[in-house]
Short mmCIF file of C-alpha atoms and ligand atoms in Angstrom, two decimals:
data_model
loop_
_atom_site.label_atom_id
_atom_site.label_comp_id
_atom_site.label_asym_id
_atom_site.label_seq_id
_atom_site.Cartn_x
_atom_site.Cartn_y
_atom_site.Cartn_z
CA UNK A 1 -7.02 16.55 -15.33
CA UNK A 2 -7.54 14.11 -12.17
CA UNK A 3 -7.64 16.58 -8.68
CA UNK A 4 -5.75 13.37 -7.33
CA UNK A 5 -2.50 11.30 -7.97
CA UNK A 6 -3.54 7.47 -8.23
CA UNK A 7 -1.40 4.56 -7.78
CA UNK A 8 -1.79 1.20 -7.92
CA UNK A 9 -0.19 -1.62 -6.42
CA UNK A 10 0.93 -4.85 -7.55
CA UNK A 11 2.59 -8.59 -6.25
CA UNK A 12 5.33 -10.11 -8.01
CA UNK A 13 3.80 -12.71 -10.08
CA UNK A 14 5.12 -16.63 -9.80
CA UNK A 15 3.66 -18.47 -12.98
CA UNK A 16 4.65 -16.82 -16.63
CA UNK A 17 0.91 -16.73 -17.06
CA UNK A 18 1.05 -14.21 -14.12
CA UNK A 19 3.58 -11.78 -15.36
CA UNK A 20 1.05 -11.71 -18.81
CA UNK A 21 -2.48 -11.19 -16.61
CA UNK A 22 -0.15 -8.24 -14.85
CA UNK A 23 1.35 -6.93 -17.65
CA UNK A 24 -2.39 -6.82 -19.17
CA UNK A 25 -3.48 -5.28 -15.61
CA UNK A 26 -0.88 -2.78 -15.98
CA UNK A 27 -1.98 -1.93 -19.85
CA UNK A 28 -5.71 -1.40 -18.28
CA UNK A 29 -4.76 0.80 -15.40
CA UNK A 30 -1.83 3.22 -17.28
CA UNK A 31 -5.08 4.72 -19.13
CA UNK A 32 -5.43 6.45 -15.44
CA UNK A 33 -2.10 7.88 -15.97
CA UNK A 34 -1.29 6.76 -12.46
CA UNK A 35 1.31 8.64 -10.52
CA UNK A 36 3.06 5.48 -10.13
CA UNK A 37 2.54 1.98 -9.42
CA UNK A 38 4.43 -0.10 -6.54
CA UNK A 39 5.59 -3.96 -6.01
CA UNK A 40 5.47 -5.74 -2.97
CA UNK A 41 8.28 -7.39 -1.08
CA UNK A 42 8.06 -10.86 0.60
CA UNK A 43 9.59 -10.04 4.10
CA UNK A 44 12.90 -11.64 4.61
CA UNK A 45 13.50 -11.14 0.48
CA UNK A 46 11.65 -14.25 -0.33
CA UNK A 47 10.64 -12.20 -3.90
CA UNK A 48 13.73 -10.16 -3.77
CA UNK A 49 13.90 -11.16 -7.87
CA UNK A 50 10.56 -11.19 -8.50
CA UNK A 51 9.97 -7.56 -6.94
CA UNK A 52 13.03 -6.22 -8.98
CA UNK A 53 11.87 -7.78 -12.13
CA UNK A 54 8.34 -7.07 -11.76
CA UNK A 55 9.63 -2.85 -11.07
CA UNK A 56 11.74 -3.40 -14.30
CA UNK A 57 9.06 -4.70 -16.26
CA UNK A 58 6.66 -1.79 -15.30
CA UNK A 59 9.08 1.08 -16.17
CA UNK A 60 9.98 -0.33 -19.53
CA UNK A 61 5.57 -0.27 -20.15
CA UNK A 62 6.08 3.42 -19.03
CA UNK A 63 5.18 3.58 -15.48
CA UNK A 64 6.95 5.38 -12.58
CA UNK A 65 7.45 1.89 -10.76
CA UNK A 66 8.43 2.04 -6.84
CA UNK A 67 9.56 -1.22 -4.87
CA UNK A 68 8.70 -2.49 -1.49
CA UNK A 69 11.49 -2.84 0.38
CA UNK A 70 10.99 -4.37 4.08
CA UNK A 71 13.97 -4.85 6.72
CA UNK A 72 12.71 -7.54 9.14
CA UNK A 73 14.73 -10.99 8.75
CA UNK A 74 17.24 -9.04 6.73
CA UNK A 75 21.30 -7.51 7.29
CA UNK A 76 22.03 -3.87 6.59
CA UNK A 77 24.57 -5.76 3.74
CA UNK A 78 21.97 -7.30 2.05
CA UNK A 79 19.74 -3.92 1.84
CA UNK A 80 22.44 -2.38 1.06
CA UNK A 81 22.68 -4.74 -2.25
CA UNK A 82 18.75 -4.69 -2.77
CA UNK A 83 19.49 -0.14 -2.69
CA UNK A 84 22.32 -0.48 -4.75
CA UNK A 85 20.29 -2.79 -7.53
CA UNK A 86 17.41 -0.13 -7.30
CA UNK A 87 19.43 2.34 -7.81
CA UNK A 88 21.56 0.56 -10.91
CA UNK A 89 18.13 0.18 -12.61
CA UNK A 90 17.41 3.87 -12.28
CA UNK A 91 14.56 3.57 -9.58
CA UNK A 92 14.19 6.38 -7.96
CA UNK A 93 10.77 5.94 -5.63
CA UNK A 94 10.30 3.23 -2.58
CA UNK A 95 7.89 1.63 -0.26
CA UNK A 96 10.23 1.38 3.09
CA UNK A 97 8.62 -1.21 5.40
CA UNK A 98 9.45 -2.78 8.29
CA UNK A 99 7.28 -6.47 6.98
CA UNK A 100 6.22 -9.50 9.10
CA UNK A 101 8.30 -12.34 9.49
CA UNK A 102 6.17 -15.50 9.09
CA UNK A 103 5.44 -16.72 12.13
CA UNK A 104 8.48 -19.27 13.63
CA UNK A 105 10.56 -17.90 10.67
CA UNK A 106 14.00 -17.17 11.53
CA UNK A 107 16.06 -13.82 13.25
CA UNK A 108 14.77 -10.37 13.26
CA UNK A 109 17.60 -8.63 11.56
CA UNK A 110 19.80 -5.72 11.79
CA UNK A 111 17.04 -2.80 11.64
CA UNK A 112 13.50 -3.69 13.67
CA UNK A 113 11.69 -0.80 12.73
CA UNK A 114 10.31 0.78 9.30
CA UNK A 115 11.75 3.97 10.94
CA UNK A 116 15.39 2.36 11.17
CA UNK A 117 15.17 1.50 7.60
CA UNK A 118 14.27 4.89 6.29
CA UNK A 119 17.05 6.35 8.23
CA UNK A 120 19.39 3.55 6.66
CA UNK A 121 18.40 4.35 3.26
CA UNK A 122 18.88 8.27 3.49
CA UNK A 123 22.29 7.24 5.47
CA UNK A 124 23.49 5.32 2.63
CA UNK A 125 21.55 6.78 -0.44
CA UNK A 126 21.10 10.75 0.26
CA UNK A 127 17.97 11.99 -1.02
CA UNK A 128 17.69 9.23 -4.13
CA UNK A 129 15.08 7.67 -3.65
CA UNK A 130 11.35 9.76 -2.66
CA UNK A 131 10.75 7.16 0.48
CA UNK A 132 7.00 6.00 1.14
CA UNK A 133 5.77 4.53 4.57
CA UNK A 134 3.23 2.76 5.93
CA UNK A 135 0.15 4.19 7.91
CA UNK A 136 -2.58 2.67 9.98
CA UNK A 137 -5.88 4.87 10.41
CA UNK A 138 -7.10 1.74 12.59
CA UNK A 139 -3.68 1.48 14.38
CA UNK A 140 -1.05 -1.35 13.46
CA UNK A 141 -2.14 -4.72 15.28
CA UNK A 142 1.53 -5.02 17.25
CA UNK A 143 1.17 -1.07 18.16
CA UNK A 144 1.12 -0.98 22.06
CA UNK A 145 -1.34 2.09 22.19
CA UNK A 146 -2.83 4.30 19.04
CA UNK A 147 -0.43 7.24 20.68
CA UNK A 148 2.51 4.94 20.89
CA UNK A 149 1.70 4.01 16.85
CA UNK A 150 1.23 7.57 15.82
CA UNK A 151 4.35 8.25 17.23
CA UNK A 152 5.91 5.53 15.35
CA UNK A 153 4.40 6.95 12.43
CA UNK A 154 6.13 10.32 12.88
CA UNK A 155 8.98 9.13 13.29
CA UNK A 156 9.14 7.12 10.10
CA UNK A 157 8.46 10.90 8.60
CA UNK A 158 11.20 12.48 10.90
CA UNK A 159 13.77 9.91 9.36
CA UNK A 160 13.00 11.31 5.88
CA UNK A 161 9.79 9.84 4.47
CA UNK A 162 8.32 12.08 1.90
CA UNK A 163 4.89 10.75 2.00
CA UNK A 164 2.75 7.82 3.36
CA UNK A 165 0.45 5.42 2.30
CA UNK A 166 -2.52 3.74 4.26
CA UNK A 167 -3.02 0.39 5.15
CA UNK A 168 -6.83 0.00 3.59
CA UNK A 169 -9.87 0.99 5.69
CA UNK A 170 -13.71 1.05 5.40
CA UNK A 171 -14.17 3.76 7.55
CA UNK A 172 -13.50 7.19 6.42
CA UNK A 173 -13.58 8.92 9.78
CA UNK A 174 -10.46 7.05 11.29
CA UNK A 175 -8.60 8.25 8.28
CA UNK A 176 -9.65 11.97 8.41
CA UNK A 177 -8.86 11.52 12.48
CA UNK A 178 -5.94 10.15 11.97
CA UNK A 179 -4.45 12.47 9.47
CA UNK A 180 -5.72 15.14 12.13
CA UNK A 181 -3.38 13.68 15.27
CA UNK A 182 -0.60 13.21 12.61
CA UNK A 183 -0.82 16.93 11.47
CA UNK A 184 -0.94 17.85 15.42
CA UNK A 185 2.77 15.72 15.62
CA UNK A 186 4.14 18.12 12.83
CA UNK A 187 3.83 15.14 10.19
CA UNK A 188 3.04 17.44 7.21
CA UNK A 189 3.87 15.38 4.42
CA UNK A 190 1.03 13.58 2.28
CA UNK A 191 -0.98 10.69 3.58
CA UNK A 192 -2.68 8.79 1.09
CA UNK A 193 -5.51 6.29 1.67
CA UNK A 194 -5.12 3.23 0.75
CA UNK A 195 -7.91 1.45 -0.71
CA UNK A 196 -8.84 -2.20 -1.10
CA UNK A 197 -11.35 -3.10 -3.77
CA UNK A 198 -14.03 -5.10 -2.45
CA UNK A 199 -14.46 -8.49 -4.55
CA UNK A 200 -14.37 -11.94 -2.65
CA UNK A 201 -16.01 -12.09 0.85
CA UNK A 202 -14.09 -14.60 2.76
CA UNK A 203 -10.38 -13.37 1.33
CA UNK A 204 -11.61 -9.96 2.22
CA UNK A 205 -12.10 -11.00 5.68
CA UNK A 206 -9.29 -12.94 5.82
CA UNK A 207 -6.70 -10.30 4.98
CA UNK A 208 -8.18 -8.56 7.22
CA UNK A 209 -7.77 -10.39 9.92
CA UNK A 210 -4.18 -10.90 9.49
CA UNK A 211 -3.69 -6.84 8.44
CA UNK A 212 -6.16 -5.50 11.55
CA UNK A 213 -8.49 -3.57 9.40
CA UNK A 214 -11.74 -3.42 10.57
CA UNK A 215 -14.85 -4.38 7.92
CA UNK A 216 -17.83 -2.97 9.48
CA UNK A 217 -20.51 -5.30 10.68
CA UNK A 218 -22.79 -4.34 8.25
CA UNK A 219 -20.68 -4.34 4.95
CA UNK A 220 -19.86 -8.27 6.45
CA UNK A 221 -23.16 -8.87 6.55
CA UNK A 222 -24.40 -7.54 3.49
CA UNK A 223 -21.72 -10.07 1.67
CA UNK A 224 -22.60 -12.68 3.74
CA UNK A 225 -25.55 -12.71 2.52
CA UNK A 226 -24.76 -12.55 -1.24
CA UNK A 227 -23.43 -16.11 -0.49
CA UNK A 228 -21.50 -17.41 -3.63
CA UNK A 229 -23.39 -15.01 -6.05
CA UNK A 230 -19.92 -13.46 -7.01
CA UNK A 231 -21.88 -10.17 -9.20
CA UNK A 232 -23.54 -9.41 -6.19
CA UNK A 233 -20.78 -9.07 -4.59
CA UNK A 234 -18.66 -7.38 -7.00
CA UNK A 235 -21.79 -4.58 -7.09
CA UNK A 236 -22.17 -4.04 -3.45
CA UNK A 237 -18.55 -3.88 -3.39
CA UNK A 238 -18.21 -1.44 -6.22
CA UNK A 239 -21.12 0.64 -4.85
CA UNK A 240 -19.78 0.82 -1.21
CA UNK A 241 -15.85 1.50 -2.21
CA UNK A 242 -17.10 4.39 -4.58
CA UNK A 243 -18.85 6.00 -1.97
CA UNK A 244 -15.77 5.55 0.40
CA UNK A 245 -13.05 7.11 -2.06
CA UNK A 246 -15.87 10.17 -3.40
CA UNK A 247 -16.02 10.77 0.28
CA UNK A 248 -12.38 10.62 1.00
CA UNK A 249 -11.51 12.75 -2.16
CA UNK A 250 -14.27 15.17 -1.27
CA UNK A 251 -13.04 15.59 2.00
CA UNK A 252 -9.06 16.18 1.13
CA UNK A 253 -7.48 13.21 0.45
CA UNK A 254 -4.57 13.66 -1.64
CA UNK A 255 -4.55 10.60 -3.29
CA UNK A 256 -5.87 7.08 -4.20
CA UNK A 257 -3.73 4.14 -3.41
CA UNK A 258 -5.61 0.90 -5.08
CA UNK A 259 -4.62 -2.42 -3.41
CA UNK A 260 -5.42 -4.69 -6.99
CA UNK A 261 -4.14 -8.13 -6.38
CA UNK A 262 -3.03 -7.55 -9.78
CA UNK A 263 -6.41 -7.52 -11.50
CA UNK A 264 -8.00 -4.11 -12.82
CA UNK A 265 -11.13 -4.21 -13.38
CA UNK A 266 -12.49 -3.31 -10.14
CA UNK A 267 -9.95 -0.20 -9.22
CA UNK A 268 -10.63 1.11 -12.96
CA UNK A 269 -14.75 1.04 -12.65
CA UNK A 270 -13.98 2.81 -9.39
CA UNK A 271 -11.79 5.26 -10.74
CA UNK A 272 -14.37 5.71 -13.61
CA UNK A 273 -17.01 5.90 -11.81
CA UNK A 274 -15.94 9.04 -9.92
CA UNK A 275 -14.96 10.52 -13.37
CA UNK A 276 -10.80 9.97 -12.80
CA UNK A 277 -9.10 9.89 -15.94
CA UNK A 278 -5.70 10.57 -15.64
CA UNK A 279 -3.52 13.77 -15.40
P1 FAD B 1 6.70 -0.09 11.57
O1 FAD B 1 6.41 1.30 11.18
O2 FAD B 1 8.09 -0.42 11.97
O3 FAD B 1 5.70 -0.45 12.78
C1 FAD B 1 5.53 -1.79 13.19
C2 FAD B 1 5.02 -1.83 14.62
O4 FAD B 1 6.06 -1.44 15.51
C3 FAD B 1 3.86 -0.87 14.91
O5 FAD B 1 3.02 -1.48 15.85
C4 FAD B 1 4.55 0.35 15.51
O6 FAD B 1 3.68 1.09 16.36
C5 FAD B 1 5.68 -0.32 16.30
N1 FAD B 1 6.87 0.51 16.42
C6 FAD B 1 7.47 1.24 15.47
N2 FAD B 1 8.58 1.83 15.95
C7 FAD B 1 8.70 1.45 17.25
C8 FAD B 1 9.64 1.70 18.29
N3 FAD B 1 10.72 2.47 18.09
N4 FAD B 1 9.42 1.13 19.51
C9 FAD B 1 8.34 0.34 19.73
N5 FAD B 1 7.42 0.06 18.77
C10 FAD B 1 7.60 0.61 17.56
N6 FAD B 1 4.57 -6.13 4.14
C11 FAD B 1 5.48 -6.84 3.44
O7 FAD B 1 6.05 -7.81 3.95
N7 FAD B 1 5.78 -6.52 2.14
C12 FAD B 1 5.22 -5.46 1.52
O8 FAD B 1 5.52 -5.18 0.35
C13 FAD B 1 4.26 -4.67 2.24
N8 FAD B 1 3.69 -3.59 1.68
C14 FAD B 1 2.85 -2.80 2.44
C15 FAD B 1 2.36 -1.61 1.89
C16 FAD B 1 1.52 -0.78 2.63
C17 FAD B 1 1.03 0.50 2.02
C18 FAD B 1 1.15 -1.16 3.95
C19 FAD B 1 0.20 -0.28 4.75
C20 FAD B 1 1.63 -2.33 4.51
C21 FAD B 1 2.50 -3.16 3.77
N9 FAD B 1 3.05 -4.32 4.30
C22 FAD B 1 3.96 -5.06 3.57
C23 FAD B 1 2.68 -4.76 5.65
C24 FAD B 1 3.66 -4.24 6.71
O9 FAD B 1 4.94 -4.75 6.49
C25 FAD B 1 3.13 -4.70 8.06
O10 FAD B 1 1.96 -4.01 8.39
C26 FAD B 1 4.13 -4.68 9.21
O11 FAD B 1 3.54 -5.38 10.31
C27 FAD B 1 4.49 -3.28 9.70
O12 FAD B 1 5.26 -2.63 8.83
P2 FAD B 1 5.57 -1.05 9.04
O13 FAD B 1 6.50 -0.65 8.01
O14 FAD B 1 4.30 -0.29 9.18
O15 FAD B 1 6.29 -1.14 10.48
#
């Protein structure tokens, strides 16, 4: 019996060729016996489809599958449509996000904040759906101080989140810190790290950049300096993400939230590693 729920998240796939790799992915990583697993939304429901089908396609290989759903660029109507179409399939679990409108790209919408969303969906759907949020141990890159985004962050939980998921994070101290200052704004519900698999230098640092998480100077470095030897990498990687998640599991976390960019080997060996084999 794992001491800790794992999930696992997943894109929606373009190509058919990507809805078999994921399909395989999801095969590989159901041996975990992963709480659940969850599909991102393009903001502005640019995958609308794809997220729905990708949720549908999960639950009928057995998983507890939860969708993104993000409100920026979007009406109340057409959530509404998006809840009711969760709900028609029988989902029962979502990621509630506010998103990022590409840059240039069109109106804000109706609600501006995750927080306005989550209060939508209890408004309109009761207690339904269990409602996941966002969290940033680092702070979100838009928030105007780290108090100012805690408080955000609360108030996504005050609106009826039941738990909360990390954006990823090399440094386990900001988490533990963070979860600290939440617990001190009466935020009691579970906040799970999430964790991002360390496998391609220059898309690590680019995602990154755009998400505000911090790679330490000398976990850069050290992959800098594998160059294009790709094992290296993937063993530094594996090595220095193992150590993170013993550490944060050690230390209370109550959960594992893999980022996979659909692939598994790397959140499996991890998972392995630290001797997780499903509930
Ligand atoms: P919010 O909680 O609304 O916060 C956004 C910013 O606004 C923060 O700086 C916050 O401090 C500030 N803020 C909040 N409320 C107020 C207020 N009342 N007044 C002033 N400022 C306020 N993006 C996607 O497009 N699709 C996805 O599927 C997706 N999945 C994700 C999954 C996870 C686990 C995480 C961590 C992120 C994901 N993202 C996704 C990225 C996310 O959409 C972006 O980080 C986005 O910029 C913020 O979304 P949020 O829900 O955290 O926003």
């Amino acid at each position: 019996m794992n001491p800790i729920e794992l999930s696992f998240e997943f894109f929606p796939p373009k190509t058919q060729e990507g809805v078999d790799k994921l399909r395989a992915t999801a095969t590989q990583l159901s041996t975990l016996k992963p709480k659940f697993v969850s599909v991102t939304f393009g903001a502005g429901g640019s995958t609308q489809q794809g997220t729905l089908d990708t949720v549908v396609d999960m639950m009928k290989q057995g998983l507890d599958a939860a969708p993104h759903l993000s409100c920026i660029g979007s009406s109340k109507e057409s959530l509404r449509a998006i809840l009711h179409a969760y709900r028609e399939q029988g989902i029962r679990h979502l990621v509630a996000l506010r998103g990022d409108l590409p840059s240039g790209m069109g109106e804000v919408g109706e609600l501006r904040y995750a927080s306005e969303l989550v209060g939508f969906i209890r408004a309109e759907q009761g207690d339904w759906f269990d409602i996941e949020v966002a969290a940033y141990p680092e702070y979100h890159p838009q928030a105007r101080s780290p108090k100012a985004d805690l408080e955000s962050f609360a108030r996504k939980v005050q609106a009826g989140a039941n738990s909360a998921i990390t954006q990823y994070f090399y440094n386990a101290d900001a988490y533990f810190r963070f979860v600290d200052d939440a617990r001190k704004l009466g935020v009691d519900v579970p906040i799970v790290p999430g964790i991002m698999p360390i496998t391609n230098y220059s898309q690590l640092m680019r995602f990154s950049e755009m998400c505000g998480a911090e790679v330490p100077k000398w976990i850069a470095r050290r992959l800098e300096s594998f160059g294009d030897d790709r094992e290296a990498i993937r063993a530094f990687g594996l090595d220095v993400v193992t150590g993170l998640c013993e550490r944060l599991v050690k230390e209370g976390a109550p959960g594992l939230h893999f980022y996979t960019l659909n692939g598994a080997a790397a959140s499996k060996t991890i998972c392995e590693r630290m001797g997780l084999r499903g509930q």
